[in-house]
Amino acid sequence: MNSRSPGLVRDGSRANEVAILRAALEAFGAKGFHGASMRDVARGAGTSLSNLYNYFPAKSQLLAELLRLANDELLARITEAVSGAGERAADRLRAAIAAHVAFVVDHQVESLVALSEVRYLAGVAREGVVAARDSTQNIYERIVADGVRDGEFRTPYPDDAARNIVSLCSAIATWYRPGGRLSKQDLGEQHARYALALLEAELPPARSGKGAGR
Amino acid sequence: MNSRSPGLVRDGSRANEVAILRAALEAFGAKGFHGASMRDVARGAGTSLSNLYNYFPAKSQLLAELLRLANDELLARITEAVSGAGERAADRLRAAIAAHVAFVVDHQVESLVALSEVRYLAGVAREGVVAARDSTQNIYERIVADGVRDGEFRTPYPDDAARNIVSLCSAIATWYRPGGRLSKQDLGEQHARYALALLEAELPPARSGKGAGR
DNA sequence: TTTTCGTAAGAACGATCGTTCGTATCATTG
DNA sequence: CAATGATACGAACGATCGTTCTTACGAAAA
């Protein structure tokens, strides 16, 4: 269906692959990995059941690819945000959390699937996803360690605090609803404030946020 | 197999029912609700497949009963702990979190299943579980609101902070491993400290905890 | 004793599962 | 032109699923 130069350029040639991945994401998000069938995926992608296997050799590979894409992009977003932030640990933490929260809000279903279906991955696919997740957590741990070293943070439990910060950001995927009270940016700033509180840093005065007054 | 007084006393008469529920919990925890089969449950309970249906009319009822039991006990533990605590909001919060963390550690699989498989409940069973979970969160919200009223907490986002406190306690089920660095009590106190930090309360000096020094 | 009823297990039901096979279409390659 | 290989679909495979049916055993009730 696409007129394109042969072989080399893969641009746009993956339209069907993308449609299948998108349908798999929706199916896994709605019914869970084992609750969704390949027939669900085929229906959502507008293709036939057997044709799925021209693009992915097995159902588990669909999940593996979804989770690899999601975790890699999350890691890339956070890495880029941190590299572009200031020197102070609090600034880098704020940048990381803003990127993290934005990803969860922009890709809520991906985040939810990555959180709850990663257990069904096996073998190398699982290791790859776990490695990406560890890399993300390592970023937070480094920022926290730097902040403790520089006296910005006073937490007695730096690594635990970092893990809980990640937990709070991930948990957004479980309760966030579009059009809610807080905008994506507000949610990011609120969670940055929570993170700084967990680290027992000195907090800036609260911004507008929510509550009775505005 | 049991010699017992007829009808009234149900003590011990539910041995098989308990065994089935326990096997279902292990199966759902290990493979997820849709990934585990009734044959897995029967094998784990040491009975036959068809005999399961003498105790539970459907697989979904197994999940419903498991989640109802878990959420009710969590709610009961927290309620009792709070009622036996002091008047200050910080004390009641500490008691609630200690009970909450203890439950998650004592019943990690139940907590994990309640967290990740509740989505597969339907109808009244789902509503009951959601109601119990809301009651639990309401306890936290009341404590936080009282603490804000009394000037103990300074958080600009009381309800959001309460929800995130619950998230942090629930998340323990996803990473806790028995025999870890912190005891159950230490973990509870650490999370109480995190909660107070989220609420922007004045923190007491850190206890022994972890880290280099002890 | 006879009846009843909770408990138990094996066999089988229809449905659905992930996956494979055979085949057809069609643009590109030689 | 013929050959190729990617793309596509219907049909069907064997396996497994949740559930039901049928029957049997044994203790309590009549």
Coordinates of N, CA and C in Angstrom, one line a residue, chain B residues 31-198:
Chain B
K31 N 0.2 -16.8 39.3 CA -0.1 -16.7 37.8 C -1.1 -15.7 37.4
G32 N -1.7 -15.0 38.4 CA -2.7 -14.0 38.1 C -4.1 -14.8 37.9
F33 N -5.1 -14.0 38.0 CA -6.5 -14.6 38.0 C -6.7 -15.4 36.7
H34 N -6.5 -14.8 35.6 CA -6.8 -15.5 34.3 C -5.7 -16.5 34.0
G35 N -4.5 -16.3 34.5 CA -3.4 -17.2 34.2 C -3.5 -18.5 35.0
A36 N -4.2 -18.4 36.2 CA -4.3 -19.6 37.0 C -5.6 -20.3 36.6
S37 N -5.6 -21.6 36.7 CA -6.8 -22.4 36.3 C -7.4 -23.1 37.6
M38 N -8.6 -23.4 37.4 CA -9.3 -24.1 38.5 C -8.6 -25.5 38.8
R39 N -8.0 -26.0 37.8 CA -7.2 -27.2 38.1 C -6.0 -26.9 38.9
D40 N -5.3 -25.8 38.7 CA -4.3 -25.4 39.6 C -4.8 -25.3 41.0
V41 N -5.9 -24.7 41.2 CA -6.5 -24.5 42.5 C -6.7 -25.9 43.2
A42 N -7.4 -26.7 42.4 CA -7.7 -28.1 42.9 C -6.4 -28.8 43.3
R43 N -5.4 -28.7 42.5 CA -4.1 -29.4 42.8 C -3.6 -28.8 44.1
G44 N -3.6 -27.5 44.2 CA -3.0 -26.9 45.4 C -3.8 -27.2 46.7
A45 N -5.1 -27.4 46.5 CA -5.9 -27.7 47.7 C -6.0 -29.2 48.0
G46 N -5.4 -30.0 47.2 CA -5.4 -31.4 47.4 C -6.7 -32.1 47.2
T47 N -7.5 -31.5 46.3 CA -8.8 -32.1 46.1 C -9.1 -32.2 44.6
S48 N -10.3 -32.6 44.2 CA -10.5 -32.8 42.8 C -11.1 -31.5 42.2
L49 N -11.0 -31.4 40.9 CA -11.5 -30.2 40.2 C -13.0 -30.0 40.5
S50 N -13.7 -31.1 40.3 CA -15.2 -30.9 40.4 C -15.6 -30.6 41.8
N51 N -14.8 -31.0 42.8 CA -15.2 -30.8 44.2 C -15.1 -29.3 44.6
L52 N -14.3 -28.6 43.8 CA -14.3 -27.1 44.1 C -15.7 -26.5 44.0
Y53 N -16.5 -27.0 43.1 CA -17.8 -26.4 42.9 C -18.8 -26.8 44.0
N54 N -18.4 -27.7 44.9 CA -19.3 -27.9 46.1 C -19.1 -26.9 47.1
Y55 N -18.1 -26.0 46.9 CA -17.8 -25.0 47.9 C -17.9 -23.6 47.3
F56 N -17.6 -23.4 46.0 CA -17.7 -22.1 45.4 C -18.3 -22.3 44.0
P57 N -19.3 -21.5 43.7 CA -20.1 -21.7 42.5 C -19.3 -21.4 41.2
A58 N -18.3 -20.6 41.3 CA -17.5 -20.1 40.2 C -16.2 -19.6 40.5
K59 N -15.3 -19.6 39.6 CA -13.9 -19.1 39.8 C -14.0 -17.7 40.3
S60 N -14.8 -16.9 39.7 CA -14.9 -15.5 40.1 C -15.3 -15.3 41.6
Q61 N -16.0 -16.3 42.1 CA -16.4 -16.2 43.5 C -15.2 -16.4 44.4
L62 N -14.3 -17.2 43.9 CA -13.1 -17.5 44.7 C -12.3 -16.2 44.9
L63 N -12.2 -15.5 43.8 CA -11.5 -14.2 43.8 C -12.2 -13.2 44.7
A64 N -13.5 -13.2 44.5 CA -14.3 -12.2 45.3 C -14.2 -12.5 46.8
E65 N -14.2 -13.7 47.2 CA -14.1 -14.1 48.6 C -12.7 -13.7 49.1
L66 N -11.7 -14.0 48.4 CA -10.4 -13.7 48.8 C -10.2 -12.2 49.0
L67 N -10.7 -11.4 48.1 CA -10.5 -10.0 48.2 C -11.4 -9.4 49.3
R68 N -12.6 -9.9 49.5 CA -13.4 -9.4 50.5 C -12.7 -9.7 51.9
L69 N -12.2 -10.9 52.1 CA -11.6 -11.2 53.3 C -10.4 -10.3 53.6
A70 N -9.6 -10.1 52.6 CA -8.3 -9.3 52.7 C -8.7 -7.9 53.1
N71 N -9.6 -7.3 52.3 CA -9.9 -5.9 52.5 C -10.6 -5.7 53.8
D72 N -11.5 -6.6 54.2 CA -12.2 -6.4 55.5 C -11.2 -6.5 56.6
E73 N -10.2 -7.4 56.5 CA -9.3 -7.5 57.7 C -8.4 -6.3 57.7
L74 N -7.9 -5.8 56.6 CA -7.1 -4.6 56.6 C -7.9 -3.5 57.2
L75 N -9.1 -3.3 56.8 CA -9.9 -2.2 57.4 C -10.1 -2.4 58.9
A76 N -10.4 -3.7 59.3 CA -10.6 -3.9 60.7 C -9.3 -3.6 61.5
R77 N -8.1 -4.0 61.0 CA -6.9 -3.8 61.7 C -6.6 -2.3 61.9
I78 N -6.8 -1.6 60.8 CA -6.5 -0.2 60.9 C -7.5 0.5 61.8
T79 N -8.8 0.2 61.7 CA -9.8 0.8 62.5 C -9.5 0.5 64.0
E80 N -9.1 -0.7 64.3 CA -8.8 -1.0 65.7 C -7.6 -0.2 66.2
A81 N -6.6 -0.2 65.3 CA -5.3 0.5 65.7 C -5.6 2.0 66.0
V82 N -6.4 2.6 65.1 CA -6.6 4.0 65.3 C -7.5 4.3 66.5
S83 N -8.4 3.4 66.8 CA -9.3 3.6 68.0 C -8.5 3.5 69.3
G84 N -7.4 2.7 69.2 CA -6.6 2.5 70.4 C -5.5 3.5 70.6
A85 N -5.4 4.4 69.6 CA -4.3 5.4 69.6 C -4.7 6.6 70.4
G86 N -3.7 7.5 70.5 CA -4.0 8.8 71.3 C -4.9 9.7 70.5
E87 N -4.9 11.0 71.0 CA -5.7 12.0 70.4 C -5.1 12.7 69.3
R88 N -3.8 12.9 69.4 CA -3.1 13.7 68.4 C -3.1 13.0 67.0
A89 N -3.3 13.7 66.0 CA -3.4 13.1 64.6 C -2.2 12.4 64.3
A90 N -1.0 12.9 64.7 CA 0.2 12.2 64.3 C 0.3 10.8 65.0
D91 N -0.2 10.7 66.2 CA -0.3 9.4 66.8 C -1.2 8.4 66.1
R92 N -2.4 9.0 65.8 CA -3.3 8.1 65.1 C -2.8 7.7 63.7
L93 N -2.1 8.6 63.1 CA -1.6 8.2 61.8 C -0.5 7.2 61.9
R94 N 0.3 7.3 62.9 CA 1.4 6.3 63.2 C 0.8 5.0 63.4
A95 N -0.3 4.9 64.2 CA -0.9 3.7 64.5 C -1.6 3.0 63.3
A96 N -2.2 3.9 62.5 CA -2.8 3.3 61.3 C -1.8 2.8 60.3
I97 N -0.7 3.5 60.2 CA 0.4 3.0 59.2 C 1.1 1.8 59.8
A98 N 1.3 1.7 61.1 CA 1.9 0.5 61.6 C 1.0 -0.7 61.4
A99 N -0.3 -0.5 61.6 CA -1.2 -1.7 61.3 C -1.2 -2.0 59.8
H100 N -1.2 -0.9 59.0 CA -1.3 -1.1 57.5 C -0.1 -1.9 57.0
V101 N 1.1 -1.4 57.4 CA 2.3 -2.0 57.0 C 2.4 -3.5 57.5
A102 N 2.0 -3.7 58.7 CA 2.0 -5.0 59.3 C 1.2 -6.0 58.5
F103 N 0.0 -5.5 58.1 CA -0.9 -6.3 57.3 C -0.3 -6.7 56.0
V104 N 0.3 -5.7 55.3 CA 0.9 -6.0 54.0 C 2.0 -6.9 54.1
V105 N 2.8 -6.8 55.2 CA 3.9 -7.7 55.4 C 3.4 -9.1 55.8
D106 N 2.5 -9.2 56.6 CA 2.0 -10.5 57.1 C 1.2 -11.2 56.0
H107 N 0.6 -10.4 55.1 CA -0.3 -11.0 54.0 C 0.1 -10.3 52.7
Q108 N 1.4 -10.6 52.4 CA 1.9 -10.0 51.2 C 1.1 -10.4 49.9
V109 N 0.9 -11.7 49.8 CA 0.2 -12.2 48.6 C -1.2 -11.7 48.5
E110 N -1.9 -11.7 49.6 CA -3.2 -11.1 49.6 C -3.2 -9.7 49.2
S111 N -2.3 -8.9 49.7 CA -2.2 -7.5 49.3 C -1.9 -7.4 47.8
L112 N -1.0 -8.2 47.3 CA -0.6 -8.1 45.9 C -1.8 -8.5 45.0
V113 N -2.5 -9.5 45.4 CA -3.7 -9.9 44.6 C -4.8 -8.9 44.7
A114 N -5.0 -8.3 45.9 CA -6.0 -7.3 46.1 C -5.6 -6.1 45.2
L115 N -4.3 -5.9 45.0 CA -3.9 -4.7 44.3 C -4.1 -4.9 42.8
S116 N -3.7 -6.1 42.3 CA -3.6 -6.2 40.9 C -4.7 -7.0 40.2
E117 N -5.5 -7.7 41.0 CA -6.6 -8.5 40.4 C -8.0 -8.0 40.7
V118 N -8.1 -6.9 41.4 CA -9.4 -6.4 41.8 C -10.2 -6.0 40.5
R119 N -9.4 -5.7 39.4 CA -10.0 -5.3 38.2 C -10.9 -6.4 37.6
Y120 N -10.6 -7.6 37.9 CA -11.4 -8.7 37.3 C -12.6 -9.1 38.1
L121 N -12.9 -8.3 39.2 CA -14.1 -8.5 39.9 C -15.2 -7.8 39.1
A122 N -16.4 -8.3 39.2 CA -17.6 -7.7 38.6 C -18.8 -7.6 39.5
G123 N -19.7 -6.7 39.2 CA -20.9 -6.6 40.0 C -20.8 -6.3 41.4
V124 N -21.6 -6.9 42.2 CA -21.7 -6.5 43.7 C -20.3 -6.8 44.4
A125 N -19.7 -7.9 43.9 CA -18.4 -8.2 44.6 C -17.4 -7.1 44.5
R126 N -17.4 -6.5 43.3 CA -16.5 -5.4 43.1 C -16.8 -4.2 43.9
E127 N -18.1 -3.9 44.0 CA -18.6 -2.8 44.8 C -18.2 -3.0 46.2
G128 N -18.4 -4.2 46.7 CA -18.0 -4.4 48.1 C -16.6 -4.1 48.4
V129 N -15.7 -4.6 47.6 CA -14.3 -4.5 47.8 C -13.9 -3.0 47.6
V130 N -14.5 -2.3 46.6 CA -14.2 -0.9 46.5 C -14.7 -0.1 47.7
A131 N -15.8 -0.5 48.2 CA -16.3 0.2 49.4 C -15.4 0.0 50.6
A132 N -14.9 -1.2 50.8 CA -13.9 -1.4 51.9 C -12.7 -0.6 51.7
R133 N -12.2 -0.5 50.4 CA -11.0 0.3 50.2 C -11.3 1.8 50.4
D134 N -12.4 2.2 50.0 CA -12.8 3.6 50.2 C -12.8 3.9 51.7
S135 N -13.4 3.0 52.5 CA -13.4 3.2 54.0 C -12.0 3.3 54.5
T136 N -11.1 2.5 54.0 CA -9.7 2.6 54.5 C -9.2 4.0 54.2
Q137 N -9.4 4.4 53.0 CA -8.8 5.7 52.6 C -9.5 6.8 53.4
N138 N -10.8 6.7 53.7 CA -11.5 7.7 54.5 C -10.8 7.8 55.9
I139 N -10.4 6.7 56.4 CA -9.8 6.9 57.7 C -8.6 7.8 57.7
Y140 N -7.7 7.5 56.7 CA -6.5 8.4 56.5 C -6.9 9.8 56.2
E141 N -8.0 10.0 55.4 CA -8.3 11.4 55.1 C -8.8 12.1 56.3
R142 N -9.6 11.4 57.2 CA -10.1 12.1 58.4 C -8.9 12.4 59.3
I143 N -7.9 11.5 59.4 CA -6.8 11.8 60.3 C -6.0 13.0 59.8
V144 N -5.8 13.0 58.5 CA -5.1 14.2 57.9 C -5.9 15.5 58.1
A145 N -7.2 15.4 57.8 CA -8.0 16.6 58.0 C -7.9 17.1 59.4
D146 N -8.0 16.2 60.4 CA -7.9 16.6 61.8 C -6.5 17.2 62.1
G147 N -5.5 16.6 61.5 CA -4.2 17.1 61.8 C -4.0 18.5 61.2
V148 N -4.6 18.7 60.0 CA -4.5 20.0 59.4 C -5.2 21.1 60.2
R149 N -6.4 20.7 60.7 CA -7.2 21.6 61.5 C -6.5 22.0 62.8
D150 N -5.8 21.0 63.4 CA -5.1 21.3 64.6 C -3.7 21.9 64.5
G151 N -3.3 22.1 63.2 CA -2.0 22.7 63.0 C -0.9 21.7 63.1
E152 N -1.2 20.4 63.2 CA -0.1 19.5 63.2 C 0.6 19.3 61.8
F153 N -0.3 19.3 60.8 CA 0.2 19.1 59.4 C 0.0 20.3 58.7
R154 N 0.9 20.6 57.7 CA 0.8 21.8 57.0 C 0.7 21.6 55.5
T155 N 0.3 20.3 55.1 CA 0.3 20.0 53.7 C -0.8 20.9 53.0
P156 N -0.4 21.4 51.8 CA -1.4 22.1 51.0 C -2.5 21.2 50.3
Y157 N -2.2 19.9 50.3 CA -3.1 19.0 49.6 C -3.5 17.8 50.5
P158 N -4.4 18.0 51.4 CA -4.6 16.9 52.4 C -5.1 15.6 51.8
D159 N -6.1 15.7 51.0 CA -6.6 14.4 50.4 C -5.6 13.7 49.5
D160 N -4.9 14.5 48.7 CA -3.9 13.9 47.9 C -2.8 13.2 48.7
A161 N -2.4 13.9 49.7 CA -1.4 13.3 50.6 C -1.9 12.0 51.2
A162 N -3.2 12.0 51.6 CA -3.7 10.8 52.2 C -3.7 9.6 51.2
R163 N -4.1 9.9 49.9 CA -4.1 8.9 48.9 C -2.7 8.4 48.7
N164 N -1.7 9.3 48.7 CA -0.3 8.8 48.4 C 0.2 8.0 49.6
I165 N -0.2 8.3 50.7 CA 0.2 7.5 51.9 C -0.3 6.1 51.7
V166 N -1.5 6.0 51.3 CA -2.1 4.6 51.1 C -1.3 3.9 49.9
S167 N -1.0 4.7 48.9 CA -0.2 4.1 47.8 C 1.1 3.6 48.3
L168 N 1.8 4.4 49.1 CA 3.1 3.9 49.6 C 3.0 2.6 50.4
C169 N 2.0 2.6 51.3 CA 1.8 1.4 52.1 C 1.5 0.2 51.2
S170 N 0.6 0.4 50.2 CA 0.2 -0.7 49.3 C 1.4 -1.2 48.5
A171 N 2.3 -0.2 48.1 CA 3.4 -0.6 47.2 C 4.4 -1.5 47.9
I172 N 4.4 -1.5 49.2 CA 5.3 -2.4 49.9 C 5.1 -3.8 49.4
A173 N 3.8 -4.2 49.1 CA 3.6 -5.6 48.7 C 4.3 -5.9 47.4
T174 N 4.7 -4.9 46.6 CA 5.3 -5.2 45.3 C 6.8 -5.4 45.4
W175 N 7.4 -5.0 46.5 CA 8.9 -5.1 46.5 C 9.4 -5.8 47.8
Y176 N 8.5 -5.9 48.8 CA 9.0 -6.5 50.1 C 9.4 -8.0 49.9
R177 N 10.5 -8.3 50.5 CA 11.0 -9.7 50.6 C 11.2 -10.1 52.0
P178 N 10.7 -11.2 52.5 CA 10.9 -11.6 53.9 C 12.4 -11.7 54.2
G179 N 12.8 -11.3 55.4 CA 14.2 -11.4 55.7 C 15.0 -10.2 55.2
G180 N 14.3 -9.2 54.8 CA 15.0 -8.0 54.2 C 15.7 -7.2 55.3
R181 N 16.2 -6.1 54.9 CA 17.0 -5.2 55.8 C 16.2 -4.8 57.0
L182 N 15.0 -4.4 56.8 CA 14.2 -3.8 57.9 C 13.2 -4.8 58.4
S183 N 13.0 -4.8 59.7 CA 12.0 -5.6 60.3 C 10.6 -5.0 60.0
K184 N 9.6 -5.7 60.3 CA 8.2 -5.2 60.1 C 8.0 -3.9 60.9
Q185 N 8.4 -3.9 62.1 CA 8.2 -2.7 62.9 C 9.0 -1.5 62.3
D186 N 10.3 -1.8 62.0 CA 11.1 -0.7 61.4 C 10.4 -0.2 60.1
L187 N 9.9 -1.1 59.3 CA 9.3 -0.6 58.1 C 8.1 0.2 58.4
G188 N 7.3 -0.1 59.4 CA 6.2 0.7 59.8 C 6.6 2.0 60.2
E189 N 7.6 2.1 61.1 CA 8.0 3.4 61.6 C 8.6 4.3 60.4
Q190 N 9.3 3.6 59.5 CA 9.9 4.4 58.4 C 8.8 4.9 57.6
H191 N 7.7 4.2 57.3 CA 6.6 4.7 56.5 C 5.8 5.7 57.3
A192 N 5.7 5.6 58.6 CA 5.1 6.7 59.3 C 5.9 8.0 59.2
R193 N 7.2 7.8 59.2 CA 8.0 9.0 59.0 C 7.8 9.6 57.6
Y194 N 7.7 8.7 56.6 CA 7.4 9.2 55.2 C 6.1 9.9 55.2
A195 N 5.1 9.3 55.8 CA 3.8 9.9 55.8 C 3.8 11.3 56.5
L196 N 4.4 11.4 57.6 CA 4.5 12.7 58.2 C 5.2 13.7 57.4
A197 N 6.3 13.2 56.7 CA 7.0 14.1 55.8 C 6.1 14.6 54.6
L198 N 5.2 13.7 54.1 CA 4.3 14.1 53.0 C 3.3 15.1 53.5

